[in-house]
mmCIF file with all atom_site columns, C-alpha atoms in Angstrom:
data_model
loop_
_atom_site.group_PDB
_atom_site.id
_atom_site.type_symbol
_atom_site.label_atom_id
_atom_site.label_alt_id
_atom_site.label_comp_id
_atom_site.label_asym_id
_atom_site.label_entity_id
_atom_site.label_seq_id
_atom_site.pdbx_PDB_ins_code
_atom_site.Cartn_x
_atom_site.Cartn_y
_atom_site.Cartn_z
_atom_site.occupancy
_atom_site.B_iso_or_equiv
_atom_site.pdbx_formal_charge
_atom_site.auth_seq_id
_atom_site.auth_comp_id
_atom_site.auth_asym_id
_atom_site.auth_atom_id
_atom_site.pdbx_PDB_model_num
ATOM 1   C CA . UNK A 1 1  ? -3.235  -8.835  -11.338 1.00 94.00 ? 1  UNK A CA 1
ATOM 2   C CA . UNK A 1 2  ? -2.368  -5.159  -10.877 1.00 97.00 ? 2  UNK A CA 1
ATOM 3   C CA . UNK A 1 3  ? -2.011  -3.609  -7.414  1.00 98.00 ? 3  UNK A CA 1
ATOM 4   C CA . UNK A 1 4  ? -2.005  0.161   -6.938  1.00 98.00 ? 4  UNK A CA 1
ATOM 5   C CA . UNK A 1 5  ? -1.111  2.457   -4.040  1.00 98.00 ? 5  UNK A CA 1
ATOM 6   C CA . UNK A 1 6  ? -2.435  5.985   -4.571  1.00 98.00 ? 6  UNK A CA 1
ATOM 7   C CA . UNK A 1 7  ? -1.660  8.632   -1.960  1.00 98.00 ? 7  UNK A CA 1
ATOM 8   C CA . UNK A 1 8  ? -3.311  12.027  -1.363  1.00 98.00 ? 8  UNK A CA 1
ATOM 9   C CA . UNK A 1 9  ? -2.068  14.795  0.911   1.00 98.00 ? 9  UNK A CA 1
ATOM 10  C CA . UNK A 1 10 ? -4.906  17.059  2.060   1.00 98.00 ? 10 UNK A CA 1
ATOM 11  C CA . UNK A 1 11 ? -4.680  20.421  3.834   1.00 98.00 ? 11 UNK A CA 1
ATOM 12  C CA . UNK A 1 12 ? -5.549  19.965  7.538   1.00 98.00 ? 12 UNK A CA 1
ATOM 13  C CA . UNK A 1 13 ? -8.310  22.575  7.397   1.00 98.00 ? 13 UNK A CA 1
ATOM 14  C CA . UNK A 1 14 ? -10.049 20.705  4.568   1.00 98.00 ? 14 UNK A CA 1
ATOM 15  C CA . UNK A 1 15 ? -10.070 17.138  5.893   1.00 98.00 ? 15 UNK A CA 1
ATOM 16  C CA . UNK A 1 16 ? -13.758 17.380  6.742   1.00 97.00 ? 16 UNK A CA 1
ATOM 17  C CA . UNK A 1 17 ? -14.503 18.636  3.217   1.00 98.00 ? 17 UNK A CA 1
ATOM 18  C CA . UNK A 1 18 ? -12.942 15.607  1.514   1.00 98.00 ? 18 UNK A CA 1
ATOM 19  C CA . UNK A 1 19 ? -14.533 12.950  3.747   1.00 98.00 ? 19 UNK A CA 1
ATOM 20  C CA . UNK A 1 20 ? -17.918 12.788  1.918   1.00 98.00 ? 20 UNK A CA 1
ATOM 21  C CA . UNK A 1 21 ? -16.131 12.966  -1.455  1.00 98.00 ? 21 UNK A CA 1
ATOM 22  C CA . UNK A 1 22 ? -13.911 9.998   -0.553  1.00 98.00 ? 22 UNK A CA 1
ATOM 23  C CA . UNK A 1 23 ? -16.925 8.131   0.832   1.00 98.00 ? 23 UNK A CA 1
ATOM 24  C CA . UNK A 1 24 ? -18.788 8.480   -2.469  1.00 98.00 ? 24 UNK A CA 1
ATOM 25  C CA . UNK A 1 25 ? -15.661 7.650   -4.520  1.00 98.00 ? 25 UNK A CA 1
ATOM 26  C CA . UNK A 1 26 ? -15.079 4.429   -2.569  1.00 98.00 ? 26 UNK A CA 1
ATOM 27  C CA . UNK A 1 27 ? -18.732 3.382   -2.736  1.00 98.00 ? 27 UNK A CA 1
ATOM 28  C CA . UNK A 1 28 ? -19.086 4.023   -6.482  1.00 98.00 ? 28 UNK A CA 1
ATOM 29  C CA . UNK A 1 29 ? -15.713 2.460   -7.340  1.00 98.00 ? 29 UNK A CA 1
ATOM 30  C CA . UNK A 1 30 ? -16.500 -0.735  -5.438  1.00 98.00 ? 30 UNK A CA 1
ATOM 31  C CA . UNK A 1 31 ? -19.603 -1.014  -7.632  1.00 97.00 ? 31 UNK A CA 1
ATOM 32  C CA . UNK A 1 32 ? -17.512 -0.998  -10.839 1.00 97.00 ? 32 UNK A CA 1
ATOM 33  C CA . UNK A 1 33 ? -17.727 -4.472  -12.402 1.00 97.00 ? 33 UNK A CA 1
ATOM 34  C CA . UNK A 1 34 ? -13.941 -4.753  -12.894 1.00 97.00 ? 34 UNK A CA 1
ATOM 35  C CA . UNK A 1 35 ? -12.955 -3.557  -9.396  1.00 98.00 ? 35 UNK A CA 1
ATOM 36  C CA . UNK A 1 36 ? -11.338 -6.382  -7.381  1.00 98.00 ? 36 UNK A CA 1
ATOM 37  C CA . UNK A 1 37 ? -10.694 -4.259  -4.278  1.00 98.00 ? 37 UNK A CA 1
ATOM 38  C CA . UNK A 1 38 ? -10.502 -0.548  -3.484  1.00 98.00 ? 38 UNK A CA 1
ATOM 39  C CA . UNK A 1 39 ? -9.844  0.404   0.109   1.00 98.00 ? 39 UNK A CA 1
ATOM 40  C CA . UNK A 1 40 ? -8.984  3.751   1.623   1.00 98.00 ? 40 UNK A CA 1
ATOM 41  C CA . UNK A 1 41 ? -6.775  4.254   4.681   1.00 98.00 ? 41 UNK A CA 1
ATOM 42  C CA . UNK A 1 42 ? -5.503  7.122   6.812   1.00 98.00 ? 42 UNK A CA 1
ATOM 43  C CA . UNK A 1 43 ? -1.920  7.463   8.067   1.00 98.00 ? 43 UNK A CA 1
ATOM 44  C CA . UNK A 1 44 ? -1.991  7.073   11.863  1.00 98.00 ? 44 UNK A CA 1
ATOM 45  C CA . UNK A 1 45 ? 0.523   9.938   12.167  1.00 98.00 ? 45 UNK A CA 1
ATOM 46  C CA . UNK A 1 46 ? -1.068  12.325  9.635   1.00 98.00 ? 46 UNK A CA 1
ATOM 47  C CA . UNK A 1 47 ? -4.879  12.637  9.339   1.00 98.00 ? 47 UNK A CA 1
ATOM 48  C CA . UNK A 1 48 ? -4.524  14.455  5.988   1.00 98.00 ? 48 UNK A CA 1
ATOM 49  C CA . UNK A 1 49 ? -2.555  11.612  4.389   1.00 98.00 ? 49 UNK A CA 1
ATOM 50  C CA . UNK A 1 50 ? -5.013  9.297   2.598   1.00 98.00 ? 50 UNK A CA 1
ATOM 51  C CA . UNK A 1 51 ? -3.845  6.026   1.046   1.00 98.00 ? 51 UNK A CA 1
ATOM 52  C CA . UNK A 1 52 ? -5.800  3.906   -1.440  1.00 98.00 ? 52 UNK A CA 1
ATOM 53  C CA . UNK A 1 53 ? -4.859  0.267   -1.889  1.00 98.00 ? 53 UNK A CA 1
ATOM 54  C CA . UNK A 1 54 ? -6.432  -0.956  -5.119  1.00 98.00 ? 54 UNK A CA 1
ATOM 55  C CA . UNK A 1 55 ? -6.551  -4.203  -7.043  1.00 98.00 ? 55 UNK A CA 1
ATOM 56  C CA . UNK A 1 56 ? -7.524  -4.436  -10.716 1.00 98.00 ? 56 UNK A CA 1
ATOM 57  C CA . UNK A 1 57 ? -7.363  -7.325  -13.180 1.00 98.00 ? 57 UNK A CA 1
ATOM 58  C CA . UNK A 1 58 ? -5.164  -5.289  -15.543 1.00 97.00 ? 58 UNK A CA 1
ATOM 59  C CA . UNK A 1 59 ? -4.177  -1.821  -16.687 1.00 97.00 ? 59 UNK A CA 1
ATOM 60  C CA . UNK A 1 60 ? -7.209  -1.498  -18.962 1.00 97.00 ? 60 UNK A CA 1
ATOM 61  C CA . UNK A 1 61 ? -9.510  -1.897  -15.941 1.00 97.00 ? 61 UNK A CA 1
ATOM 62  C CA . UNK A 1 62 ? -7.617  0.834   -14.065 1.00 98.00 ? 62 UNK A CA 1
ATOM 63  C CA . UNK A 1 63 ? -7.842  3.116   -17.093 1.00 97.00 ? 63 UNK A CA 1
ATOM 64  C CA . UNK A 1 64 ? -11.589 2.436   -17.318 1.00 97.00 ? 64 UNK A CA 1
ATOM 65  C CA . UNK A 1 65 ? -11.905 3.397   -13.618 1.00 98.00 ? 65 UNK A CA 1
ATOM 66  C CA . UNK A 1 66 ? -10.138 6.697   -14.280 1.00 97.00 ? 66 UNK A CA 1
ATOM 67  C CA . UNK A 1 67 ? -12.646 7.368   -17.077 1.00 98.00 ? 67 UNK A CA 1
ATOM 68  C CA . UNK A 1 68 ? -15.812 6.830   -14.995 1.00 98.00 ? 68 UNK A CA 1
ATOM 69  C CA . UNK A 1 69 ? -18.254 9.659   -14.278 1.00 98.00 ? 69 UNK A CA 1
ATOM 70  C CA . UNK A 1 70 ? -17.649 9.418   -10.524 1.00 98.00 ? 70 UNK A CA 1
ATOM 71  C CA . UNK A 1 71 ? -13.841 9.505   -10.858 1.00 98.00 ? 71 UNK A CA 1
ATOM 72  C CA . UNK A 1 72 ? -13.841 12.482  -13.246 1.00 98.00 ? 72 UNK A CA 1
ATOM 73  C CA . UNK A 1 73 ? -16.347 14.375  -11.069 1.00 98.00 ? 73 UNK A CA 1
ATOM 74  C CA . UNK A 1 74 ? -15.020 13.607  -7.561  1.00 98.00 ? 74 UNK A CA 1
ATOM 75  C CA . UNK A 1 75 ? -11.216 13.519  -7.979  1.00 98.00 ? 75 UNK A CA 1
ATOM 76  C CA . UNK A 1 76 ? -10.916 17.155  -9.150  1.00 98.00 ? 76 UNK A CA 1
ATOM 77  C CA . UNK A 1 77 ? -13.095 18.204  -6.193  1.00 98.00 ? 77 UNK A CA 1
ATOM 78  C CA . UNK A 1 78 ? -10.746 16.341  -3.814  1.00 98.00 ? 78 UNK A CA 1
ATOM 79  C CA . UNK A 1 79 ? -7.635  17.658  -5.553  1.00 98.00 ? 79 UNK A CA 1
ATOM 80  C CA . UNK A 1 80 ? -8.570  21.288  -4.919  1.00 98.00 ? 80 UNK A CA 1
ATOM 81  C CA . UNK A 1 81 ? -7.865  20.618  -1.221  1.00 98.00 ? 81 UNK A CA 1
ATOM 82  C CA . UNK A 1 82 ? -4.416  19.038  -1.730  1.00 98.00 ? 82 UNK A CA 1
ATOM 83  C CA . UNK A 1 83 ? -1.419  20.462  0.128   1.00 98.00 ? 83 UNK A CA 1
ATOM 84  C CA . UNK A 1 84 ? 0.967   18.669  -2.274  1.00 98.00 ? 84 UNK A CA 1
ATOM 85  C CA . UNK A 1 85 ? 0.566   16.528  -5.410  1.00 97.00 ? 85 UNK A CA 1
ATOM 86  C CA . UNK A 1 86 ? -0.722  12.984  -5.041  1.00 97.00 ? 86 UNK A CA 1
ATOM 87  C CA . UNK A 1 87 ? 1.423   9.979   -5.929  1.00 97.00 ? 87 UNK A CA 1
ATOM 88  C CA . UNK A 1 88 ? 0.642   6.590   -7.381  1.00 96.00 ? 88 UNK A CA 1
ATOM 89  C CA . UNK A 1 89 ? 2.521   3.341   -7.622  1.00 98.00 ? 89 UNK A CA 1
ATOM 90  C CA . UNK A 1 90 ? 1.663   0.431   -9.943  1.00 98.00 ? 90 UNK A CA 1
ATOM 91  C CA . UNK A 1 91 ? 2.880   -2.935  -8.738  1.00 98.00 ? 91 UNK A CA 1
ATOM 92  C CA . UNK A 1 92 ? 3.057   -6.577  -9.735  1.00 97.00 ? 92 UNK A CA 1
ATOM 93  C CA . UNK A 1 93 ? 2.473   -9.277  -7.146  1.00 96.00 ? 93 UNK A CA 1
ATOM 94  C CA . UNK A 1 94 ? 5.704   -10.976 -5.969  1.00 95.00 ? 94 UNK A CA 1
ATOM 95  C CA . UNK A 1 95 ? 5.765   -14.612 -7.077  1.00 82.00 ? 95 UNK A CA 1
ATOM 96  C CA . UNK B 2 1  ? -7.548  -3.435  12.165  1.00 94.00 ? 1  UNK B CA 1
ATOM 97  C CA . UNK B 2 2  ? -4.072  -2.142  11.378  1.00 97.00 ? 2  UNK B CA 1
ATOM 98  C CA . UNK B 2 3  ? -2.820  -1.866  7.778   1.00 98.00 ? 3  UNK B CA 1
ATOM 99  C CA . UNK B 2 4  ? 0.881   -1.439  7.039   1.00 98.00 ? 4  UNK B CA 1
ATOM 100 C CA . UNK B 2 5  ? 2.837   -0.493  3.913   1.00 98.00 ? 5  UNK B CA 1
ATOM 101 C CA . UNK B 2 6  ? 6.534   -1.336  4.258   1.00 98.00 ? 6  UNK B CA 1
ATOM 102 C CA . UNK B 2 7  ? 8.886   -0.434  1.411   1.00 98.00 ? 7  UNK B CA 1
ATOM 103 C CA . UNK B 2 8  ? 12.408  -1.698  0.671   1.00 98.00 ? 8  UNK B CA 1
ATOM 104 C CA . UNK B 2 9  ? 14.847  -0.307  -1.888  1.00 98.00 ? 9  UNK B CA 1
ATOM 105 C CA . UNK B 2 10 ? 17.371  -2.916  -3.010  1.00 98.00 ? 10 UNK B CA 1
ATOM 106 C CA . UNK B 2 11 ? 20.541  -2.414  -5.038  1.00 98.00 ? 11 UNK B CA 1
ATOM 107 C CA . UNK B 2 12 ? 19.947  -3.610  -8.639  1.00 98.00 ? 12 UNK B CA 1
ATOM 108 C CA . UNK B 2 13 ? 22.905  -5.999  -8.515  1.00 98.00 ? 13 UNK B CA 1
ATOM 109 C CA . UNK B 2 14 ? 21.470  -7.735  -5.433  1.00 98.00 ? 14 UNK B CA 1
ATOM 110 C CA . UNK B 2 15 ? 17.848  -8.293  -6.483  1.00 98.00 ? 15 UNK B CA 1
ATOM 111 C CA . UNK B 2 16 ? 18.494  -11.989 -7.105  1.00 97.00 ? 16 UNK B CA 1
ATOM 112 C CA . UNK B 2 17 ? 20.070  -12.305 -3.636  1.00 98.00 ? 17 UNK B CA 1
ATOM 113 C CA . UNK B 2 18 ? 16.979  -11.011 -1.831  1.00 98.00 ? 18 UNK B CA 1
ATOM 114 C CA . UNK B 2 19 ? 14.421  -13.074 -3.752  1.00 98.00 ? 19 UNK B CA 1
ATOM 115 C CA . UNK B 2 20 ? 14.813  -16.308 -1.694  1.00 98.00 ? 20 UNK B CA 1
ATOM 116 C CA . UNK B 2 21 ? 14.980  -14.262 1.534   1.00 98.00 ? 21 UNK B CA 1
ATOM 117 C CA . UNK B 2 22 ? 11.705  -12.514 0.720   1.00 98.00 ? 22 UNK B CA 1
ATOM 118 C CA . UNK B 2 23 ? 10.148  -15.814 -0.322  1.00 98.00 ? 23 UNK B CA 1
ATOM 119 C CA . UNK B 2 24 ? 10.940  -17.368 3.057   1.00 98.00 ? 24 UNK B CA 1
ATOM 120 C CA . UNK B 2 25 ? 9.867   -14.234 4.955   1.00 98.00 ? 25 UNK B CA 1
ATOM 121 C CA . UNK B 2 26 ? 6.472   -14.185 3.222   1.00 98.00 ? 26 UNK B CA 1
ATOM 122 C CA . UNK B 2 27 ? 5.904   -17.910 3.710   1.00 98.00 ? 27 UNK B CA 1
ATOM 123 C CA . UNK B 2 28 ? 6.826   -17.897 7.411   1.00 98.00 ? 28 UNK B CA 1
ATOM 124 C CA . UNK B 2 29 ? 4.932   -14.703 8.156   1.00 98.00 ? 29 UNK B CA 1
ATOM 125 C CA . UNK B 2 30 ? 1.731   -16.007 6.561   1.00 98.00 ? 30 UNK B CA 1
ATOM 126 C CA . UNK B 2 31 ? 1.994   -18.942 8.981   1.00 97.00 ? 31 UNK B CA 1
ATOM 127 C CA . UNK B 2 32 ? 1.970   -16.636 12.033  1.00 97.00 ? 32 UNK B CA 1
ATOM 128 C CA . UNK B 2 33 ? -1.331  -17.156 13.851  1.00 97.00 ? 33 UNK B CA 1
ATOM 129 C CA . UNK B 2 34 ? -2.054  -13.405 14.116  1.00 97.00 ? 34 UNK B CA 1
ATOM 130 C CA . UNK B 2 35 ? -1.231  -12.546 10.496  1.00 98.00 ? 35 UNK B CA 1
ATOM 131 C CA . UNK B 2 36 ? -4.363  -11.440 8.599   1.00 98.00 ? 36 UNK B CA 1
ATOM 132 C CA . UNK B 2 37 ? -2.568  -10.782 5.314   1.00 98.00 ? 37 UNK B CA 1
ATOM 133 C CA . UNK B 2 38 ? 1.027   -10.184 4.218   1.00 98.00 ? 38 UNK B CA 1
ATOM 134 C CA . UNK B 2 39 ? 1.640   -9.687  0.521   1.00 98.00 ? 39 UNK B CA 1
ATOM 135 C CA . UNK B 2 40 ? 4.740   -8.547  -1.297  1.00 98.00 ? 40 UNK B CA 1
ATOM 136 C CA . UNK B 2 41 ? 4.761   -6.536  -4.526  1.00 98.00 ? 41 UNK B CA 1
ATOM 137 C CA . UNK B 2 42 ? 7.305   -5.079  -6.941  1.00 98.00 ? 42 UNK B CA 1
ATOM 138 C CA . UNK B 2 43 ? 7.097   -1.599  -8.454  1.00 98.00 ? 43 UNK B CA 1
ATOM 139 C CA . UNK B 2 44 ? 6.474   -1.999  -12.199 1.00 98.00 ? 44 UNK B CA 1
ATOM 140 C CA . UNK B 2 45 ? 8.948   0.822   -12.878 1.00 98.00 ? 45 UNK B CA 1
ATOM 141 C CA . UNK B 2 46 ? 11.691  -0.282  -10.438 1.00 98.00 ? 46 UNK B CA 1
ATOM 142 C CA . UNK B 2 47 ? 12.501  -3.986  -9.909  1.00 98.00 ? 47 UNK B CA 1
ATOM 143 C CA . UNK B 2 48 ? 14.473  -3.160  -6.734  1.00 98.00 ? 48 UNK B CA 1
ATOM 144 C CA . UNK B 2 49 ? 11.515  -1.433  -5.071  1.00 98.00 ? 49 UNK B CA 1
ATOM 145 C CA . UNK B 2 50 ? 9.667   -4.006  -2.949  1.00 98.00 ? 50 UNK B CA 1
ATOM 146 C CA . UNK B 2 51 ? 6.385   -3.158  -1.236  1.00 98.00 ? 51 UNK B CA 1
ATOM 147 C CA . UNK B 2 52 ? 4.700   -5.148  1.520   1.00 98.00 ? 52 UNK B CA 1
ATOM 148 C CA . UNK B 2 53 ? 1.005   -4.628  2.184   1.00 98.00 ? 53 UNK B CA 1
ATOM 149 C CA . UNK B 2 54 ? 0.214   -6.097  5.597   1.00 98.00 ? 54 UNK B CA 1
ATOM 150 C CA . UNK B 2 55 ? -2.852  -6.473  7.765   1.00 98.00 ? 55 UNK B CA 1
ATOM 151 C CA . UNK B 2 56 ? -2.712  -7.162  11.511  1.00 98.00 ? 56 UNK B CA 1
ATOM 152 C CA . UNK B 2 57 ? -5.422  -7.189  14.156  1.00 98.00 ? 57 UNK B CA 1
ATOM 153 C CA . UNK B 2 58 ? -3.545  -4.586  16.213  1.00 97.00 ? 58 UNK B CA 1
ATOM 154 C CA . UNK B 2 59 ? -0.146  -3.085  17.020  1.00 97.00 ? 59 UNK B CA 1
ATOM 155 C CA . UNK B 2 60 ? 0.714   -5.882  19.449  1.00 97.00 ? 60 UNK B CA 1
ATOM 156 C CA . UNK B 2 61 ? 0.412   -8.437  16.636  1.00 97.00 ? 61 UNK B CA 1
ATOM 157 C CA . UNK B 2 62 ? 2.741   -6.375  14.430  1.00 98.00 ? 62 UNK B CA 1
ATOM 158 C CA . UNK B 2 63 ? 5.227   -6.090  17.297  1.00 97.00 ? 63 UNK B CA 1
ATOM 159 C CA . UNK B 2 64 ? 5.055   -9.867  17.811  1.00 97.00 ? 64 UNK B CA 1
ATOM 160 C CA . UNK B 2 65 ? 5.788   -10.339 14.085  1.00 98.00 ? 65 UNK B CA 1
ATOM 161 C CA . UNK B 2 66 ? 8.883   -8.145  14.380  1.00 97.00 ? 66 UNK B CA 1
ATOM 162 C CA . UNK B 2 67 ? 10.041  -10.326 17.272  1.00 98.00 ? 67 UNK B CA 1
ATOM 163 C CA . UNK B 2 68 ? 9.775   -13.684 15.452  1.00 98.00 ? 68 UNK B CA 1
ATOM 164 C CA . UNK B 2 69 ? 12.832  -15.815 14.679  1.00 98.00 ? 69 UNK B CA 1
ATOM 165 C CA . UNK B 2 70 ? 12.271  -15.530 10.915  1.00 98.00 ? 70 UNK B CA 1
ATOM 166 C CA . UNK B 2 71 ? 11.899  -11.722 11.004  1.00 98.00 ? 71 UNK B CA 1
ATOM 167 C CA . UNK B 2 72 ? 14.996  -11.175 13.159  1.00 98.00 ? 72 UNK B CA 1
ATOM 168 C CA . UNK B 2 73 ? 17.040  -13.569 11.004  1.00 98.00 ? 73 UNK B CA 1
ATOM 169 C CA . UNK B 2 74 ? 15.885  -12.616 7.482   1.00 98.00 ? 74 UNK B CA 1
ATOM 170 C CA . UNK B 2 75 ? 15.344  -8.840  7.661   1.00 98.00 ? 75 UNK B CA 1
ATOM 171 C CA . UNK B 2 76 ? 18.994  -8.005  8.532   1.00 98.00 ? 76 UNK B CA 1
ATOM 172 C CA . UNK B 2 77 ? 20.106  -10.251 5.651   1.00 98.00 ? 77 UNK B CA 1
ATOM 173 C CA . UNK B 2 78 ? 17.802  -8.348  3.279   1.00 98.00 ? 78 UNK B CA 1
ATOM 174 C CA . UNK B 2 79 ? 18.828  -4.971  4.698   1.00 98.00 ? 79 UNK B CA 1
ATOM 175 C CA . UNK B 2 80 ? 22.502  -5.486  3.856   1.00 98.00 ? 80 UNK B CA 1
ATOM 176 C CA . UNK B 2 81 ? 21.481  -5.157  0.183   1.00 98.00 ? 81 UNK B CA 1
ATOM 177 C CA . UNK B 2 82 ? 19.511  -1.898  0.574   1.00 98.00 ? 82 UNK B CA 1
ATOM 178 C CA . UNK B 2 83 ? 20.404  1.086   -1.574  1.00 98.00 ? 83 UNK B CA 1
ATOM 179 C CA . UNK B 2 84 ? 18.489  3.415   0.786   1.00 98.00 ? 84 UNK B CA 1
ATOM 180 C CA . UNK B 2 85 ? 16.637  2.989   4.092   1.00 97.00 ? 85 UNK B CA 1
ATOM 181 C CA . UNK B 2 86 ? 13.268  1.254   4.089   1.00 97.00 ? 86 UNK B CA 1
ATOM 182 C CA . UNK B 2 87 ? 10.081  3.074   5.057   1.00 97.00 ? 87 UNK B CA 1
ATOM 183 C CA . UNK B 2 88 ? 6.905   1.991   6.799   1.00 96.00 ? 88 UNK B CA 1
ATOM 184 C CA . UNK B 2 89 ? 3.491   3.478   7.158   1.00 98.00 ? 89 UNK B CA 1
ATOM 185 C CA . UNK B 2 90 ? 0.883   2.439   9.753   1.00 98.00 ? 90 UNK B CA 1
ATOM 186 C CA . UNK B 2 91 ? -2.685  3.153   8.733   1.00 98.00 ? 91 UNK B CA 1
ATOM 187 C CA . UNK B 2 92 ? -6.248  2.965   9.980   1.00 97.00 ? 92 UNK B CA 1
ATOM 188 C CA . UNK B 2 93 ? -9.022  1.845   7.652   1.00 96.00 ? 93 UNK B CA 1
ATOM 189 C CA . UNK B 2 94 ? -11.186 4.754   6.394   1.00 95.00 ? 94 UNK B CA 1
ATOM 190 C CA . UNK B 2 95 ? -14.740 4.454   7.754   1.00 82.00 ? 95 UNK B CA 1
#
């Protein structure tokens, strides 16, 4: 199982612009057949800091997610409002 | 619901020392009555980078966790092997 933390940093004046884009991205991604979980969070100390916690069966499933119509359409729209580059972290579950 | 990401950065030569400490911390924490979820992960690119993803009903439950016998005993033992200070992030679930 692959766990992912993906973090976005959005300009304060554009938080309202990204909300419907994130809403659609979460909804469509949860409908992907290989998606185990895909949940979005907001830093309690920074309303422009958005944090995805994702779970995929393997790297191929994550790659397939990044190649979906909704990902390729919505992520560039979100990214235009970034104040700094996003980060992502791929993790194995501790045994 | 409160979600937490807590990250530890352990010296490479001490990874084997922290493994049993983390194992006990995870086991005991999952037994806490207020713990919703508490899962540990390892960065695929850095075996000394440990990442907890935690879920608590509220801040009081997290504070109670930090006041347990196992937390106060095990975390200082883990921390002596850190290569840099740990970080934590408190988050609300995106609606």
